[in-house]
Short mmCIF file of C-alpha atoms in Angstrom, two decimals:
data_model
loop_
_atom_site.label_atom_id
_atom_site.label_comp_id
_atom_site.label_asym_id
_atom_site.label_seq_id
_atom_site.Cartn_x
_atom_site.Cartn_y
_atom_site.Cartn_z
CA UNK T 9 24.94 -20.22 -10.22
CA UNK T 10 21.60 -20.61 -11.67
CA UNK T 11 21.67 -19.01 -15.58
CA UNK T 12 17.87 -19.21 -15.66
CA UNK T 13 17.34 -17.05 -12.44
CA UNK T 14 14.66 -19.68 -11.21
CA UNK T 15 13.93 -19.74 -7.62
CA UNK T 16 12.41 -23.47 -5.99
CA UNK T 17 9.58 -23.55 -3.08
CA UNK T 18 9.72 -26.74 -2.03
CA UNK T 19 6.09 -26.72 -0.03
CA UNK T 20 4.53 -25.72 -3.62
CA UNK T 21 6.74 -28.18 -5.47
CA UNK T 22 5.46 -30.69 -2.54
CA UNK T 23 1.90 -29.93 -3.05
CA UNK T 24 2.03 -30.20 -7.10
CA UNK T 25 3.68 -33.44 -6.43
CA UNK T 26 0.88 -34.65 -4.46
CA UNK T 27 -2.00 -33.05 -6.23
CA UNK T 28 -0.52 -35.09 -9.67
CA UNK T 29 -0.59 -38.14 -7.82
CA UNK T 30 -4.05 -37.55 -6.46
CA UNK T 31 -5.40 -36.83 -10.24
CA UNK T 32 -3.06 -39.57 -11.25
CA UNK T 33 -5.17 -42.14 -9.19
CA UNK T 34 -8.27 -40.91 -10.42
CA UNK T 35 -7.37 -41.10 -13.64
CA UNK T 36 -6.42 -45.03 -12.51
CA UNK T 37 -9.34 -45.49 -10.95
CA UNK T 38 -11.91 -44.10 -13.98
CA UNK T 39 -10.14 -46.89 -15.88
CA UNK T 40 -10.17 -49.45 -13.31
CA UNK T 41 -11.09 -52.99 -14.80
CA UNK T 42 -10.31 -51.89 -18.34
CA UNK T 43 -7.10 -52.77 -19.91
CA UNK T 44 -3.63 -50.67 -18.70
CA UNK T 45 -5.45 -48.90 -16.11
CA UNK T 46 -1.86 -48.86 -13.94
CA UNK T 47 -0.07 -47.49 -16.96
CA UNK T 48 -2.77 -44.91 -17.41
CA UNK T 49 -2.16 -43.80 -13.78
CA UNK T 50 1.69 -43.82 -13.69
CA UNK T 51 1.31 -41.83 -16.97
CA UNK T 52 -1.08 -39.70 -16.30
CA UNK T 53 1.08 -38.58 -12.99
CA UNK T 54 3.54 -38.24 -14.77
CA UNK T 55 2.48 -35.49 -17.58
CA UNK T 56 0.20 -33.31 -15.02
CA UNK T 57 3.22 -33.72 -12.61
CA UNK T 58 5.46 -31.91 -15.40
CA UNK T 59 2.73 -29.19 -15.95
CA UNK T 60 1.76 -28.23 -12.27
CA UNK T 61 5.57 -27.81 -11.13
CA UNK T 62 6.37 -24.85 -13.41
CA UNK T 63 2.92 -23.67 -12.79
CA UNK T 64 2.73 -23.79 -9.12
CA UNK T 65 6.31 -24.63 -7.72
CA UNK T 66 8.68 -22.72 -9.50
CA UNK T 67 9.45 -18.65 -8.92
CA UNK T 68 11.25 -16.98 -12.21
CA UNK T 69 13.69 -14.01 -11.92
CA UNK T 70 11.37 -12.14 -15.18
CA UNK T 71 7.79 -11.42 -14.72
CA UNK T 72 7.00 -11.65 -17.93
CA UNK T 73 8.81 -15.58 -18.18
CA UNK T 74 7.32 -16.85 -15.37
CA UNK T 75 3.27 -15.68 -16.86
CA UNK T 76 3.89 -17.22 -19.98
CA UNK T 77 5.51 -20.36 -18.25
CA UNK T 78 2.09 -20.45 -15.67
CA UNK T 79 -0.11 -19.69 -19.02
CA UNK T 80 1.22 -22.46 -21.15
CA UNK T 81 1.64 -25.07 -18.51
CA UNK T 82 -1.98 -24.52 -17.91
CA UNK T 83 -2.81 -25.12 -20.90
CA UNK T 84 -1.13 -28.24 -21.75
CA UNK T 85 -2.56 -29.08 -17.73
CA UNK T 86 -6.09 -28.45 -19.31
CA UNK T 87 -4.90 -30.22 -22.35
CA UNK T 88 -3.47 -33.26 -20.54
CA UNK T 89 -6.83 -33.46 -18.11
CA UNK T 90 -9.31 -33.95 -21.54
CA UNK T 91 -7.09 -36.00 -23.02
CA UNK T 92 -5.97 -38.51 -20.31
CA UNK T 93 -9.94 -38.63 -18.64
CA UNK T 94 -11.43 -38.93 -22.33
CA UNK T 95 -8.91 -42.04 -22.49
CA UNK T 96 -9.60 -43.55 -18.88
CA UNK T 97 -13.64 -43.34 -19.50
CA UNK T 98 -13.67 -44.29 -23.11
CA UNK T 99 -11.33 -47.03 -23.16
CA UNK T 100 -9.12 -46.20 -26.33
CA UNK T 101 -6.68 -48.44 -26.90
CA UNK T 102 -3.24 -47.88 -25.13
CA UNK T 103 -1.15 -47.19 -28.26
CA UNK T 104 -2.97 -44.00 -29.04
CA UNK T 105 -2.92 -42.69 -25.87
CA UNK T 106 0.14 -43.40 -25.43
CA UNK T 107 1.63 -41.85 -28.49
CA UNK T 108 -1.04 -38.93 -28.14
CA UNK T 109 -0.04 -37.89 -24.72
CA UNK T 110 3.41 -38.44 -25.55
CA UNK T 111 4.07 -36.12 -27.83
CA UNK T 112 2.14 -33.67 -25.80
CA UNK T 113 4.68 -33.71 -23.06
CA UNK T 114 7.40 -33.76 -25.59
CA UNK T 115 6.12 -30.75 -27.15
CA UNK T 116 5.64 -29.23 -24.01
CA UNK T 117 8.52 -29.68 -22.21
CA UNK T 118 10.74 -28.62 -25.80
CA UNK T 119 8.57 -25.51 -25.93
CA UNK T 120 9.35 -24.83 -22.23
CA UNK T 121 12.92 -25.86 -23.21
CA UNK T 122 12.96 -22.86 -25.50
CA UNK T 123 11.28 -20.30 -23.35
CA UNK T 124 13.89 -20.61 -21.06
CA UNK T 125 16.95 -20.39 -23.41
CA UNK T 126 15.23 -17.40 -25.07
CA UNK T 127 15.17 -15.79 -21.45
CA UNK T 128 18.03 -17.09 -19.95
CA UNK T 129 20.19 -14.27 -18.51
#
């Protein structure tokens, strides 16, 4: 029994998967030659991966959940595309964009966390 009421396409899921590899690798290969480029790849994969799968892959039982899930994942996917490409072309240092980015996703996914439990049937 699903509490959540959240229904799974698995060719959308598939092609979010793929499209956050694809921007993955460019953000790897922006930073190619500089320092961490693989990290900022694998990274960056793996926060647009974790915004385009509500977004795109995921059908919710309320219409009203599932538009403010699609609204706020695309903005944190807007959010995570400055940030990570800023970081690939500039060069920061990896600390900062590691912490930076990471507590994007965190606050992401706890804010997604809590739309759910507020809407969970």
């Amino acid at each position: 029994m699903n509490p959540y009421n959240i229904k799974v396409n698995a060719v959308l899921v598939a092609i979010s998967v793929v499209l956050s590899c694809l921007i993955g690798y460019l953000a790897f290969s922006i930073g190619e030659g500089k320092e961490n480029d693989v990290l900022c790849g694998v990274f960056s994969t793996v926060c647009f991966m974790a915004a385009t799968v509500p977004m795109v892959g995921l059908q919710y039982g309320q219409t009203r959940l599932g538009v403010n899930v699609r609204a706020m994942s695309f903005l944190f996917f807007v959010l995570f595309l400055v940030s990570h490409f800023c970081f690939a072309a500039i060069g920061i240092k990896m600390p900062y964009y590691i912490i930076l980015n990471g507590i994007l996703l965190l606050v992401y996914c706890g804010v997604l966390y809590k739309m759910l439990q507020i809407n969970k049937i």
